[in-house]
Coordinates of N, CA, C and O in Angstrom, one line a residue:
S1001 N 0.6 -0.7 -0.6 CA -0.8 0.0 0.0 C 0.9 1.9 0.0 O 2.0 1.9 0.8
F1002 N -0.2 2.2 -0.5 CA 1.1 4.0 -0.5 C 2.1 4.3 1.0 O 3.2 4.1 0.7
I1003 N 1.2 3.8 2.1 CA 1.4 4.0 3.5 C 2.7 3.3 3.6 O 3.8 3.8 4.1
K1004 N 2.7 1.6 3.2 CA 3.2 0.9 3.5 C 4.9 1.4 2.4 O 5.8 1.1 2.9
E1005 N 4.7 2.0 1.5 CA 5.7 1.6 0.3 C 6.7 2.3 0.8 O 8.1 3.0 0.3
N1006 N 5.8 4.1 1.7 CA 6.7 5.0 1.6 C 7.2 5.0 2.5 O 7.9 6.2 3.7
S1007 N 6.5 4.5 3.8 CA 7.2 4.1 5.5 C 6.7 5.2 6.0 O 6.8 6.3 6.5
I1008 N 6.0 5.0 6.0 CA 4.7 6.8 6.6 C 4.1 6.4 7.9 O 3.4 5.4 6.9
L1009 N 4.3 6.7 8.5 CA 3.5 5.8 10.5 C 3.8 6.8 11.6 O 4.7 8.3 11.2
F1010 N 3.0 6.3 12.0 CA 2.7 8.2 13.3 C 3.8 7.8 13.7 O 4.4 6.4 14.6
A1011 N 4.5 8.6 15.0 CA 5.1 9.0 15.2 C 4.7 8.2 16.7 O 4.1 8.9 17.5
E1012 N 5.5 7.0 17.3 CA 4.8 7.0 18.8 C 5.2 7.7 20.2 O 6.9 8.5 19.7
G1013 N 4.3 8.3 21.0 CA 4.2 8.9 22.0 C 5.1 10.5 21.8 O 5.3 11.1 22.5
C1014 N 4.4 11.3 20.4 CA 4.2 11.9 20.0 C 2.7 13.0 19.7 O 2.2 12.2 19.8
Y1015 N 3.3 14.2 20.8 CA 1.8 15.2 20.3 C 2.5 15.9 18.8 O 3.3 15.7 18.4
F1016 N 1.1 15.5 18.8 CA 0.7 15.8 17.3 C 1.1 15.6 15.8 O 1.9 15.7 15.3
E1017 N 1.7 14.3 16.3 CA 2.0 12.4 15.0 C 1.2 13.3 13.4 O 2.2 12.7 13.2
D1018 N 0.1 13.2 13.6 CA -0.6 13.2 12.8 C -0.2 14.8 11.5 O 0.1 14.5 10.3
V1019 N 0.7 15.2 12.5 CA 0.6 16.8 11.7 C 2.0 15.9 10.4 O 2.4 16.4 9.4
M1020 N 2.4 15.5 11.4 CA 4.2 14.3 10.5 C 3.9 13.7 9.4 O 4.1 13.8 8.2
F1021 N 2.7 12.7 10.0 CA 1.3 12.0 9.7 C 1.5 12.3 7.9 O 1.9 11.7 6.3
M1022 N 0.9 13.6 7.8 CA -0.1 14.3 7.1 C 1.2 15.5 5.7 O 1.4 15.0 4.4
T1023 N 1.9 15.8 6.4 CA 3.3 16.0 5.6 C 3.7 15.0 4.5 O 4.3 14.7 4.0
K1024 N 4.6 14.0 5.4 CA 4.7 12.8 4.8 C 4.0 12.1 3.4 O 4.1 11.7 2.2
A1025 N 2.7 12.1 4.0 CA 1.4 11.6 2.8 C 1.5 11.9 1.6 O 1.5 11.9 0.4
I1026 N 1.1 14.2 2.3 CA 1.3 15.0 0.8 C 2.5 15.1 0.0 O 2.8 14.7 -1.0
Y1027 N 3.5 14.9 0.7 CA 5.1 14.9 0.0 C 5.1 13.7 -0.7 O 5.1 13.4 -2.0
Y1028 N 4.8 12.2 -1.1 CA 5.1 11.3 -1.3 C 3.7 11.2 -2.6 O 3.9 9.9 -3.5
A1029 N 2.3 12.2 -1.8 CA 1.4 12.0 -3.3 C 1.6 11.5 -4.8 O 1.6 12.6 -4.8
K1030 N 1.3 11.3 -5.5 CA 2.0 11.8 -6.9 C 0.3 13.0 -7.6 O 0.0 12.9 -8.6
K1031 N -0.6 12.7 -7.2 CA -1.5 12.9 -6.2 C -2.9 13.4 -4.9 O -2.5 12.5 -4.4
I1032 N -3.1 14.7 -5.3 CA -4.2 15.0 -4.0 C -5.3 16.0 -4.9 O -5.5 17.0 -5.6
V1033 N -6.6 15.7 -4.0 CA -8.0 16.5 -4.5 C -9.0 16.1 -3.1 O -8.6 16.0 -2.1
S1034 N -8.7 17.6 -3.7 CA -9.9 18.1 -2.5 C -11.5 17.9 -2.3 O -11.9 17.9 -3.9
C1035 N -12.2 17.6 -1.2 CA -13.2 17.4 -2.1 C -14.3 18.2 -1.2 O -13.3 18.9 0.0
P1036 N -15.3 19.0 -1.5 CA -15.3 19.9 -1.2 C -17.1 19.9 0.3 O -16.7 20.4 1.0
N1037 N -17.2 18.9 0.7 CA -17.9 18.2 1.5 C -16.7 17.7 2.4 O -17.8 16.8 2.6
T1038 N -15.9 17.9 2.9 CA -15.1 16.5 3.8 C -16.0 17.0 5.5 O -17.0 18.0 5.8
T1039 N -15.7 15.9 6.3 CA -15.6 16.1 7.6 C -14.9 15.6 7.8 O -13.6 14.9 8.2
Y1040 N -14.9 15.8 9.9 CA -13.8 15.1 10.0 C -14.2 14.3 11.3 O -15.2 15.0 12.0
H1041 N -13.8 13.4 11.9 CA -14.4 11.9 12.7 C -13.2 12.4 13.9 O -12.0 11.6 13.7
Y1042 N -13.6 13.1 15.4 CA -12.8 12.7 16.4 C -13.3 11.9 17.4 O -13.9 11.7 17.2
I1043 N -11.7 11.2 17.7 CA -12.4 10.4 18.8 C -11.2 9.7 19.4 O -9.7 11.1 19.1
E1044 N -12.1 9.5 20.9 CA -10.4 10.1 21.9 C -10.8 8.6 22.8 O -11.5 8.3 22.8
I1045 N -9.1 9.0 23.0 CA -9.1 7.4 23.7 C -8.3 7.3 24.5 O -7.5 8.5 24.7
S1046 N -8.6 7.0 25.9 CA -7.9 7.4 27.4 C -6.5 7.8 27.2 O -6.1 7.7 28.4
T1047 N -6.2 5.9 26.2 CA -4.5 6.1 26.8 C -3.8 6.7 26.0 O -2.8 6.1 25.3
S1048 N -4.1 7.9 24.8 CA -3.1 8.7 24.3 C -2.1 9.1 24.7 O -2.5 9.8 25.9
T1049 N -0.9 9.8 24.4 CA -0.5 10.6 24.6 C -0.4 11.8 25.0 O -0.4 12.7 25.9
V1050 N -1.5 12.3 24.4 CA -2.1 14.2 24.8 C -2.9 14.0 26.3 O -2.8 14.8 27.5
K1051 N -2.9 12.7 26.9 CA -3.6 12.2 28.3 C -3.1 12.8 29.1 O -3.5 12.1 30.1
S1052 N -1.5 11.6 28.4 CA 0.2 11.5 29.3 C 0.5 13.3 30.1 O 0.4 13.6 29.5
K1053 N 0.7 12.7 31.1 CA 1.8 13.5 31.7 C 2.8 13.8 32.2 O 3.6 14.3 32.9
D1054 N 3.6 11.7 31.3 CA 4.7 11.9 31.3 C 5.5 12.8 30.5 O 5.3 13.2 29.6
N1055 N 6.5 13.3 31.1 CA 7.7 14.4 30.5 C 8.7 14.4 29.5 O 8.7 14.5 28.1
K1056 N 8.9 12.1 29.3 CA 9.6 11.8 27.7 C 8.3 13.1 27.2 O 8.7 12.7 25.5
S1057 N 7.2 12.6 27.0 CA 5.7 12.7 25.5 C 6.4 13.9 25.7 O 6.5 14.7 24.7
S1058 N 6.1 14.8 26.1 CA 6.8 16.6 25.8 C 8.0 16.6 25.1 O 7.8 17.2 24.0
R1059 N 8.4 16.5 25.5 CA 10.0 16.3 24.7 C 9.7 15.4 24.0 O 11.0 16.3 22.9
K1060 N 9.0 14.7 23.5 CA 9.5 13.9 22.1 C 8.3 15.3 21.0 O 8.1 15.0 20.5
Q1061 N 7.0 15.2 21.9 CA 6.3 16.3 21.1 C 7.4 17.9 20.1 O 7.9 17.8 19.5
N1062 N 8.2 18.6 21.2 CA 9.1 19.5 21.1 C 10.0 19.2 20.1 O 10.4 19.9 18.8
N1063 N 10.6 17.6 20.0 CA 11.2 16.8 19.1 C 10.6 16.7 17.4 O 11.2 16.9 16.9
I1064 N 9.3 16.4 17.7 CA 9.3 16.9 16.5 C 8.9 17.2 15.0 O 9.2 17.3 13.9
F1065 N 9.2 18.3 15.9 CA 9.4 19.7 14.5 C 10.9 19.8 14.1 O 10.9 21.1 13.4
S1066 N 11.9 19.9 14.9 CA 12.9 19.8 14.6 C 13.4 19.0 13.8 O 14.1 18.8 13.7
R1067 N 13.2 17.8 13.7 CA 13.5 17.5 11.9 C 13.2 17.9 11.0 O 13.2 18.2 10.6

């Protein structure tokens, strides 16, 4: 699949991991289509990094944008 071929993965333990995922997906895409009636589905997971108070996660958040 497109994701496997281009090694596009969510960075584990990071905040805003979807930003890096989407940036890579757009970069490797051969074609991008815009849909006029888009929707956003938000799923909240109790064990997600966003809910974590771990300082390591905060440091990883800061590092994701410096790559």
